[in-house]
Amino acid sequence: MTNKPNILLIYTGGTIGMVKDFETNTLRAFNFDNLLIRIPEIKQLDCNITTYSFETPIDSSNMSPEYWVQIANVIQDNYAKVDGFVVLHGSDTMSYTASALSFMLEDLEKPVIFTGSQLPIGDLRTDAKENLITAIQIASLQDNNLPQIQEVCLYFEYKLYRANRTTKINAEHFEAFTSPNYPELAESGVHLKVFKHNLLNTATKGAFNVHENMCTDIAVLKLYPGITEVVVAAVLNTPNIKGVILETYGAGNAPTLSWFSKLLEAALLKGIHVVNVTQCSGGSVIMGQYETSMHLQKLGLISGNDITFEAAIAKMMYLLSKELTKNEFKKCFQTSIKGELTDYFA
Ligand code: ASP
């Protein structure tokens, strides 16, 4: 018997475990055992590690809500047995999965740390080792026998972020992620510094459970100069959708053309929830600041405030499956559930 923390490492795929297929000259997901053999340093860590691997590891471009549920269920099945989780995931859609999990893992009180890498673990210059080893150390951190971190995070290139605040910003740099509207939770240098005041306040908790149902009846409308009525109509009239993420300019601004407002109004009358999210990576939606957002405010659009696009998608799928009234939906969207946005008061 040891008092070392127990960590479950969940491998879903991604570059971290990929190898070059010399026939096609592409990177493809590889077997998990081979991945661990390449990091013997793991044995030196002061924790007990158990592993779970997707039967067929995937490139995260193939990620889907079904896989999110699979990851959530693995966490649930092992929740009582382990002190923390590390999820190895491709970086391309890591922010989406990690944001979704932040909502689906209701009343989470243990760390779930997502990480991956830009170069495969077998590459001489790989960033995988540091990311994986430090992610495991972070998941092992305890205060008075309780996990220090009790939320879903993303660790990449020396920084720990709140997962639902992150976005992938670079396809080449080791520093692939940023958290434009929320400070880091921890930084790894000579010392591992946790900024405790930035961690999620986990008071008033019920029992941990997994919310499996994510509603995918949604659409995204990204504005651009020259967008035509026929395109806007096509998106807003997509059959059976229940929610739309409207990606606007700057502080939540959009054209004031009457056909645009009419199409939005018709969608709202059909009961579709429309959330205003800015295309800017930093800053927030402030409807009413400019004349070009007054009409959106008057129509009653929901403000995504400073939420990322990835978290907006996840939150919409989560809330739509809760069958809320129009007003409840708006209030819940504009209020932080897992620290994903700054509360918005209309
Ligand atoms: N295409 C890879 C993936 O997302 C990229 C990566 O892992 O960094 O699975």
Tab-separated table of C-alpha atoms and ligand atoms in Angstrom:
chain	number	residue	atom	x	y	z
A	1	MET	CA	0.000	0.000	0.000
A	2	THR	CA	1.355	3.452	-0.865
A	3	ASN	CA	-0.051	6.923	-0.385
A	4	LYS	CA	1.004	7.942	-3.841
A	5	PRO	CA	-1.767	9.528	-5.937
A	6	ASN	CA	-3.395	7.230	-8.478
A	7	ILE	CA	-3.591	8.672	-11.973
A	8	LEU	CA	-5.511	7.295	-14.925
A	9	LEU	CA	-3.981	8.067	-18.300
A	10	ILE	CA	-6.556	8.002	-21.080
A	11	TYR	CA	-5.195	7.776	-24.610
A	12	THR	CA	-7.531	8.844	-27.412
A	13	GLY	CA	-4.960	9.413	-30.185
A	14	GLY	CA	-3.397	12.512	-31.724
A	15	THR	CA	0.102	13.364	-32.906
A	16	ILE	CA	1.634	12.415	-29.560
A	17	GLY	CA	1.266	8.717	-30.390
A	18	MET	CA	1.549	8.879	-34.157
A	19	VAL	CA	4.120	7.312	-36.458
A	20	LYS	CA	5.017	8.045	-40.038
A	21	ASP	CA	3.411	5.719	-42.570
A	22	PHE	CA	6.234	5.524	-45.113
A	23	GLU	CA	3.964	4.251	-47.868
A	24	THR	CA	1.681	7.279	-47.780
A	25	ASN	CA	4.071	9.722	-46.058
A	26	THR	CA	1.334	10.702	-43.566
A	27	LEU	CA	1.129	10.578	-39.771
A	28	ARG	CA	-1.277	8.000	-38.333
A	29	ALA	CA	-2.290	7.012	-34.798
A	30	PHE	CA	-0.236	4.263	-33.200
A	31	ASN	CA	-0.613	1.672	-30.463
A	32	PHE	CA	-0.551	2.959	-26.851
A	33	ASP	CA	1.918	0.412	-25.447
A	34	ASN	CA	4.497	1.600	-27.921
A	35	LEU	CA	3.892	5.138	-26.794
A	36	LEU	CA	4.607	4.350	-23.135
A	37	ILE	CA	7.736	2.377	-24.011
A	38	ARG	CA	9.105	5.587	-25.487
A	39	ILE	CA	8.797	7.445	-22.169
A	40	PRO	CA	10.618	5.349	-19.571
A	41	GLU	CA	10.820	8.506	-17.402
A	42	ILE	CA	7.199	7.928	-16.461
A	43	LYS	CA	8.303	5.233	-14.033
A	44	GLN	CA	10.173	7.867	-12.011
A	45	LEU	CA	7.031	9.872	-11.274
A	46	ASP	CA	5.741	9.866	-7.723
A	47	CYS	CA	2.350	8.385	-8.529
A	48	ASN	CA	0.713	5.124	-9.582
A	49	ILE	CA	-0.331	5.201	-13.220
A	50	THR	CA	-2.962	3.040	-14.838
A	51	THR	CA	-3.921	3.397	-18.471
A	52	TYR	CA	-6.920	3.197	-20.754
A	53	SER	CA	-6.674	3.432	-24.510
A	54	PHE	CA	-9.255	3.877	-27.248
A	55	GLU	CA	-9.391	0.570	-29.090
A	56	THR	CA	-8.596	2.453	-32.265
A	57	PRO	CA	-6.802	5.733	-31.456
A	58	ILE	CA	-7.970	8.606	-33.636
A	59	ASP	CA	-6.772	11.810	-35.171
A	60	SER	CA	-8.821	14.392	-33.281
A	61	SER	CA	-10.353	15.665	-36.523
A	62	ASN	CA	-12.534	12.568	-36.197
A	63	MET	CA	-13.622	13.498	-32.668
A	64	SER	CA	-17.365	13.580	-31.995
A	65	PRO	CA	-19.832	13.813	-29.092
A	66	GLU	CA	-20.004	9.996	-29.056
A	67	TYR	CA	-16.302	9.903	-28.203
A	68	TRP	CA	-16.817	12.658	-25.596
A	69	VAL	CA	-19.302	10.369	-23.887
A	70	GLN	CA	-16.808	7.501	-24.086
A	71	ILE	CA	-14.132	9.595	-22.350
A	72	ALA	CA	-16.642	10.830	-19.747
A	73	ASN	CA	-17.749	7.268	-19.010
A	74	VAL	CA	-14.172	6.067	-18.548
A	75	ILE	CA	-13.725	8.902	-16.041
A	76	GLN	CA	-16.956	7.948	-14.277
A	77	ASP	CA	-16.072	4.243	-14.127
A	78	ASN	CA	-12.745	5.080	-12.475
A	79	TYR	CA	-13.789	8.143	-10.478
A	80	ALA	CA	-13.765	6.498	-7.054
A	81	LYS	CA	-10.508	4.654	-7.721
A	82	VAL	CA	-8.202	7.437	-8.867
A	83	ASP	CA	-7.126	10.901	-7.769
A	84	GLY	CA	-6.687	12.478	-11.166
A	85	PHE	CA	-6.986	11.979	-14.908
A	86	VAL	CA	-4.744	12.861	-17.843
A	87	VAL	CA	-6.315	12.696	-21.295
A	88	LEU	CA	-4.004	12.412	-24.304
A	89	HIS	CA	-5.776	13.964	-27.256
A	90	GLY	CA	-4.930	15.446	-30.649
A	91	SER	CA	-4.444	19.170	-30.415
A	92	ASP	CA	-6.688	20.043	-33.378
A	93	THR	CA	-9.965	19.657	-31.509
A	94	MET	CA	-8.651	19.415	-27.969
A	95	SER	CA	-10.295	22.682	-26.912
A	96	TYR	CA	-13.694	21.426	-28.117
A	97	THR	CA	-13.466	18.083	-26.297
A	98	ALA	CA	-12.052	19.596	-23.137
A	99	SER	CA	-14.725	22.336	-23.143
A	100	ALA	CA	-17.464	19.749	-23.661
A	101	LEU	CA	-16.111	17.586	-20.851
A	102	SER	CA	-16.017	20.600	-18.529
A	103	PHE	CA	-19.829	20.698	-18.786
A	104	MET	CA	-20.535	16.974	-19.067
A	105	LEU	CA	-18.551	16.087	-15.925
A	106	GLU	CA	-21.025	17.570	-13.478
A	107	ASP	CA	-19.813	18.303	-9.947
A	108	LEU	CA	-16.266	17.281	-10.776
A	109	GLU	CA	-13.874	17.455	-7.827
A	110	LYS	CA	-10.791	15.874	-9.386
A	111	PRO	CA	-8.320	17.104	-11.999
A	112	VAL	CA	-8.884	16.169	-15.637
A	113	ILE	CA	-5.848	17.398	-17.569
A	114	PHE	CA	-5.872	17.314	-21.364
A	115	THR	CA	-2.583	17.318	-23.201
A	116	GLY	CA	-0.980	16.216	-26.452
A	117	SER	CA	1.879	17.405	-28.612
A	118	GLN	CA	2.868	19.024	-31.866
A	119	LEU	CA	5.529	16.403	-32.636
A	120	PRO	CA	5.195	12.623	-32.145
A	121	ILE	CA	6.761	11.132	-29.026
A	122	GLY	CA	9.340	9.289	-31.141
A	123	ASP	CA	10.656	12.494	-32.696
A	124	LEU	CA	13.997	13.685	-31.327
A	125	ARG	CA	12.719	17.228	-30.789
A	126	THR	CA	9.351	16.169	-29.430
A	127	ASP	CA	7.348	18.357	-27.056
A	128	ALA	CA	5.368	15.270	-25.975
A	129	LYS	CA	7.528	14.222	-23.049
A	130	GLU	CA	7.399	17.520	-21.188
A	131	ASN	CA	3.688	17.919	-21.833
A	132	LEU	CA	2.842	14.422	-20.651
A	133	ILE	CA	5.149	14.294	-17.631
A	134	THR	CA	4.091	17.696	-16.307
A	135	ALA	CA	0.405	16.974	-16.972
A	136	ILE	CA	0.731	13.855	-14.802
A	137	GLN	CA	2.509	15.848	-12.089
A	138	ILE	CA	-0.241	18.466	-12.145
A	139	ALA	CA	-2.941	15.804	-11.902
A	140	SER	CA	-1.068	14.408	-8.870
A	141	LEU	CA	-0.939	17.696	-6.914
A	142	GLN	CA	-2.661	17.435	-3.556
A	143	ASP	CA	-3.446	19.666	-0.583
A	144	ASN	CA	-4.361	17.799	2.623
A	145	ASN	CA	-4.976	14.617	0.639
A	146	LEU	CA	-7.396	16.394	-1.682
A	147	PRO	CA	-6.694	17.167	-5.335
A	148	GLN	CA	-5.433	20.716	-5.679
A	149	ILE	CA	-7.058	21.149	-9.067
A	150	GLN	CA	-10.707	20.193	-9.362
A	151	GLU	CA	-11.614	21.143	-12.905
A	152	VAL	CA	-10.971	20.281	-16.558
A	153	CYS	CA	-7.709	21.858	-17.732
A	154	LEU	CA	-5.444	21.869	-20.750
A	155	TYR	CA	-1.676	21.683	-20.330
A	156	PHE	CA	0.591	22.601	-23.222
A	157	GLU	CA	4.075	24.058	-23.514
A	158	TYR	CA	4.654	24.967	-19.858
A	159	LYS	CA	1.212	26.422	-19.230
A	160	LEU	CA	-1.904	25.111	-17.559
A	161	TYR	CA	-5.152	26.678	-18.718
A	162	ARG	CA	-8.811	26.325	-17.823
A	163	ALA	CA	-9.837	24.060	-20.705
A	164	ASN	CA	-13.026	25.874	-21.633
A	165	ARG	CA	-11.112	29.144	-22.010
A	166	THR	CA	-8.652	27.793	-24.563
A	167	THR	CA	-8.347	27.908	-28.305
A	168	LYS	CA	-5.755	26.448	-30.662
A	169	ILE	CA	-3.892	29.320	-32.273
A	170	ASN	CA	-0.954	27.766	-34.036
A	171	ALA	CA	-0.466	24.663	-36.186
A	172	GLU	CA	3.339	24.699	-35.915
A	173	HIS	CA	4.559	26.389	-32.748
A	174	PHE	CA	4.966	24.313	-29.620
A	175	GLU	CA	2.936	27.046	-27.951
A	176	ALA	CA	-0.201	25.945	-29.784
A	177	PHE	CA	-2.865	27.177	-27.365
A	178	THR	CA	-3.897	30.369	-25.705
A	179	SER	CA	-6.498	31.454	-23.199
A	180	PRO	CA	-7.327	34.938	-24.429
A	181	ASN	CA	-9.786	35.983	-21.748
A	182	TYR	CA	-8.669	34.151	-18.621
A	183	PRO	CA	-5.258	33.931	-16.929
A	184	GLU	CA	-3.211	30.738	-16.645
A	185	LEU	CA	-3.899	28.366	-13.775
A	186	ALA	CA	-0.302	27.225	-13.451
A	187	GLU	CA	3.086	27.639	-15.046
A	188	SER	CA	5.905	25.138	-15.266
A	189	GLY	CA	9.465	26.398	-15.034
A	190	VAL	CA	12.155	25.487	-12.553
A	191	HIS	CA	9.193	25.344	-10.150
A	192	LEU	CA	5.647	24.304	-10.848
A	193	LYS	CA	3.684	27.384	-9.829
A	194	VAL	CA	-0.070	27.047	-9.307
A	195	PHE	CA	-1.977	30.318	-9.269
A	196	LYS	CA	-4.560	29.210	-6.736
A	197	HIS	CA	-6.652	32.373	-6.955
A	198	ASN	CA	-7.374	31.523	-10.615
A	199	LEU	CA	-8.697	28.020	-9.921
A	200	LEU	CA	-12.388	27.222	-10.126
A	201	ASN	CA	-14.204	27.621	-6.833
A	202	THR	CA	-15.717	24.201	-6.246
A	203	ALA	CA	-17.898	25.008	-3.215
A	204	THR	CA	-21.569	23.877	-3.149
A	205	LYS	CA	-21.223	20.552	-4.913
A	206	GLY	CA	-23.533	17.620	-5.459
A	207	ALA	CA	-22.347	14.108	-6.270
A	208	PHE	CA	-20.221	13.650	-9.382
A	209	ASN	CA	-22.148	12.485	-12.424
A	210	VAL	CA	-21.868	12.453	-16.190
A	211	HIS	CA	-24.308	14.316	-18.414
A	212	GLU	CA	-24.232	12.200	-21.560
A	213	ASN	CA	-26.753	13.914	-23.737
A	214	MET	CA	-25.287	16.569	-26.057
A	215	CYS	CA	-27.703	18.033	-28.608
A	216	THR	CA	-26.042	18.486	-31.993
A	217	ASP	CA	-29.000	20.246	-33.668
A	218	ILE	CA	-27.066	23.471	-34.012
A	219	ALA	CA	-25.602	25.640	-36.751
A	220	VAL	CA	-22.908	28.311	-37.017
A	221	LEU	CA	-23.288	31.514	-38.972
A	222	LYS	CA	-19.999	33.323	-39.453
A	223	LEU	CA	-20.372	36.829	-40.833
A	224	TYR	CA	-18.102	38.275	-43.512
A	225	PRO	CA	-18.396	41.380	-45.651
A	226	GLY	CA	-20.433	40.365	-48.696
A	227	ILE	CA	-22.412	37.576	-47.027
A	228	THR	CA	-25.595	37.150	-49.017
A	229	GLU	CA	-29.218	36.835	-47.995
A	230	VAL	CA	-29.399	33.386	-49.522
A	231	VAL	CA	-26.505	32.127	-47.392
A	232	VAL	CA	-27.900	33.590	-44.165
A	233	ALA	CA	-31.345	32.169	-44.981
A	234	ALA	CA	-29.885	28.756	-45.750
A	235	VAL	CA	-28.125	28.548	-42.378
A	236	LEU	CA	-30.989	29.942	-40.306
A	237	ASN	CA	-33.533	27.723	-42.083
A	238	THR	CA	-31.515	24.535	-41.599
A	239	PRO	CA	-34.165	21.925	-40.754
A	240	ASN	CA	-34.576	20.979	-37.074
A	241	ILE	CA	-31.910	23.241	-35.598
A	242	LYS	CA	-32.481	24.481	-32.067
A	243	GLY	CA	-29.569	26.853	-31.685
A	244	VAL	CA	-27.266	29.073	-33.748
A	245	ILE	CA	-23.892	30.547	-32.890
A	246	LEU	CA	-23.686	33.881	-34.698
A	247	GLU	CA	-20.050	34.861	-35.145
A	248	THR	CA	-20.074	38.638	-35.284
A	249	TYR	CA	-17.484	41.375	-35.708
A	250	GLY	CA	-15.612	43.138	-32.885
A	251	ALA	CA	-17.735	43.798	-29.818
A	252	GLY	CA	-20.650	41.785	-31.275
A	253	ASN	CA	-21.539	43.871	-34.306
A	254	ALA	CA	-23.418	42.864	-37.477
A	255	PRO	CA	-24.897	44.442	-40.608
A	256	THR	CA	-27.972	46.595	-40.068
A	257	LEU	CA	-29.568	45.527	-43.368
A	258	SER	CA	-33.274	44.886	-42.957
A	259	TRP	CA	-33.212	41.451	-44.638
A	260	PHE	CA	-30.618	40.349	-42.094
A	261	SER	CA	-32.692	41.456	-39.096
A	262	LYS	CA	-35.844	39.901	-40.564
A	263	LEU	CA	-34.189	36.527	-41.055
A	264	LEU	CA	-32.862	36.603	-37.488
A	265	GLU	CA	-36.272	37.582	-36.155
A	266	ALA	CA	-37.939	34.726	-38.031
A	267	ALA	CA	-35.425	32.257	-36.563
A	268	LEU	CA	-36.054	33.561	-33.040
A	269	LEU	CA	-39.821	33.306	-33.562
A	270	LYS	CA	-39.350	29.648	-34.450
A	271	GLY	CA	-37.791	29.203	-30.979
A	272	ILE	CA	-34.187	28.958	-32.170
A	273	HIS	CA	-31.696	30.240	-29.584
A	274	VAL	CA	-29.191	32.621	-31.176
A	275	VAL	CA	-25.939	33.384	-29.331
A	276	ASN	CA	-23.766	36.331	-30.293
A	277	VAL	CA	-20.068	35.377	-30.146
A	278	THR	CA	-17.304	37.657	-31.391
A	279	GLN	CA	-14.903	36.586	-34.139
A	280	CYS	CA	-12.109	38.316	-32.198
A	281	SER	CA	-10.009	35.933	-30.177
A	282	GLY	CA	-9.845	38.331	-27.229
A	283	GLY	CA	-12.360	40.692	-25.636
A	284	SER	CA	-16.110	40.414	-25.379
A	285	VAL	CA	-19.500	41.077	-26.924
A	286	ILE	CA	-21.076	44.308	-25.726
A	287	MET	CA	-24.411	44.611	-27.475
A	288	GLY	CA	-25.519	48.234	-27.578
A	289	GLN	CA	-22.037	49.731	-27.602
A	290	TYR	CA	-22.321	50.417	-31.340
A	291	GLU	CA	-25.343	51.160	-33.477
A	292	THR	CA	-24.447	47.982	-35.383
A	293	SER	CA	-25.349	45.813	-32.401
A	294	MET	CA	-28.433	47.680	-31.144
A	295	HIS	CA	-30.707	45.670	-33.456
A	296	LEU	CA	-29.264	42.411	-32.111
A	297	GLN	CA	-29.873	43.541	-28.559
A	298	LYS	CA	-33.448	44.589	-29.381
A	299	LEU	CA	-34.112	41.201	-30.962
A	300	GLY	CA	-33.033	39.622	-27.665
A	301	LEU	CA	-29.956	37.744	-28.851
A	302	ILE	CA	-28.021	35.928	-26.170
A	303	SER	CA	-24.609	37.402	-25.377
A	304	GLY	CA	-21.674	35.008	-25.443
A	305	ASN	CA	-19.738	37.786	-23.692
A	306	ASP	CA	-16.077	36.634	-23.570
A	307	ILE	CA	-16.656	32.935	-24.307
A	308	THR	CA	-14.495	31.140	-26.886
A	309	PHE	CA	-16.117	29.690	-29.986
A	310	GLU	CA	-15.221	26.173	-28.829
A	311	ALA	CA	-16.831	26.628	-25.415
A	312	ALA	CA	-19.885	28.250	-27.019
A	313	ILE	CA	-20.431	25.165	-29.179
A	314	ALA	CA	-20.039	22.854	-26.180
A	315	LYS	CA	-22.237	24.948	-23.901
A	316	MET	CA	-24.976	25.182	-26.505
A	317	MET	CA	-25.015	21.390	-27.048
A	318	TYR	CA	-25.097	20.910	-23.278
A	319	LEU	CA	-27.839	23.422	-22.489
A	320	LEU	CA	-30.038	22.402	-25.427
A	321	SER	CA	-30.230	18.909	-23.996
A	322	LYS	CA	-31.551	20.302	-20.694
A	323	GLU	CA	-34.891	21.383	-22.190
A	324	LEU	CA	-34.913	24.869	-20.674
A	325	THR	CA	-37.424	27.611	-21.420
A	326	LYS	CA	-36.301	30.465	-23.652
A	327	ASN	CA	-35.564	32.724	-20.674
A	328	GLU	CA	-33.861	29.998	-18.654
A	329	PHE	CA	-31.678	29.134	-21.625
A	330	LYS	CA	-30.622	32.755	-22.052
A	331	LYS	CA	-29.898	33.207	-18.353
A	332	CYS	CA	-27.936	29.954	-18.128
A	333	PHE	CA	-25.928	30.764	-21.249
A	334	GLN	CA	-25.009	34.199	-19.954
A	335	THR	CA	-23.991	32.875	-16.529
A	336	SER	CA	-20.800	30.949	-15.836
A	337	ILE	CA	-21.313	27.231	-15.170
A	338	LYS	CA	-17.673	26.092	-15.138
A	339	GLY	CA	-15.820	29.383	-15.404
A	340	GLU	CA	-16.195	29.463	-19.205
A	341	LEU	CA	-17.258	33.108	-19.370
A	342	THR	CA	-17.565	36.226	-17.299
A	343	ASP	CA	-21.180	36.545	-16.133
A	344	TYR	CA	-23.127	38.837	-18.425
A	345	PHE	CA	-25.766	41.102	-16.951
A	346	ALA	CA	-28.136	42.507	-19.563
B	1	ASP	N1	-4.026	16.102	-36.349
B	1	ASP	C1	-3.586	15.901	-34.976
B	1	ASP	C2	-4.809	15.656	-34.117
B	1	ASP	O1	-5.451	16.586	-33.725
B	1	ASP	C3	-2.804	17.070	-34.512
B	1	ASP	C4	-2.244	16.941	-33.118
B	1	ASP	O2	-2.410	15.977	-32.414
B	1	ASP	O3	-1.572	17.874	-32.671
B	1	ASP	O4	-5.131	14.523	-33.823
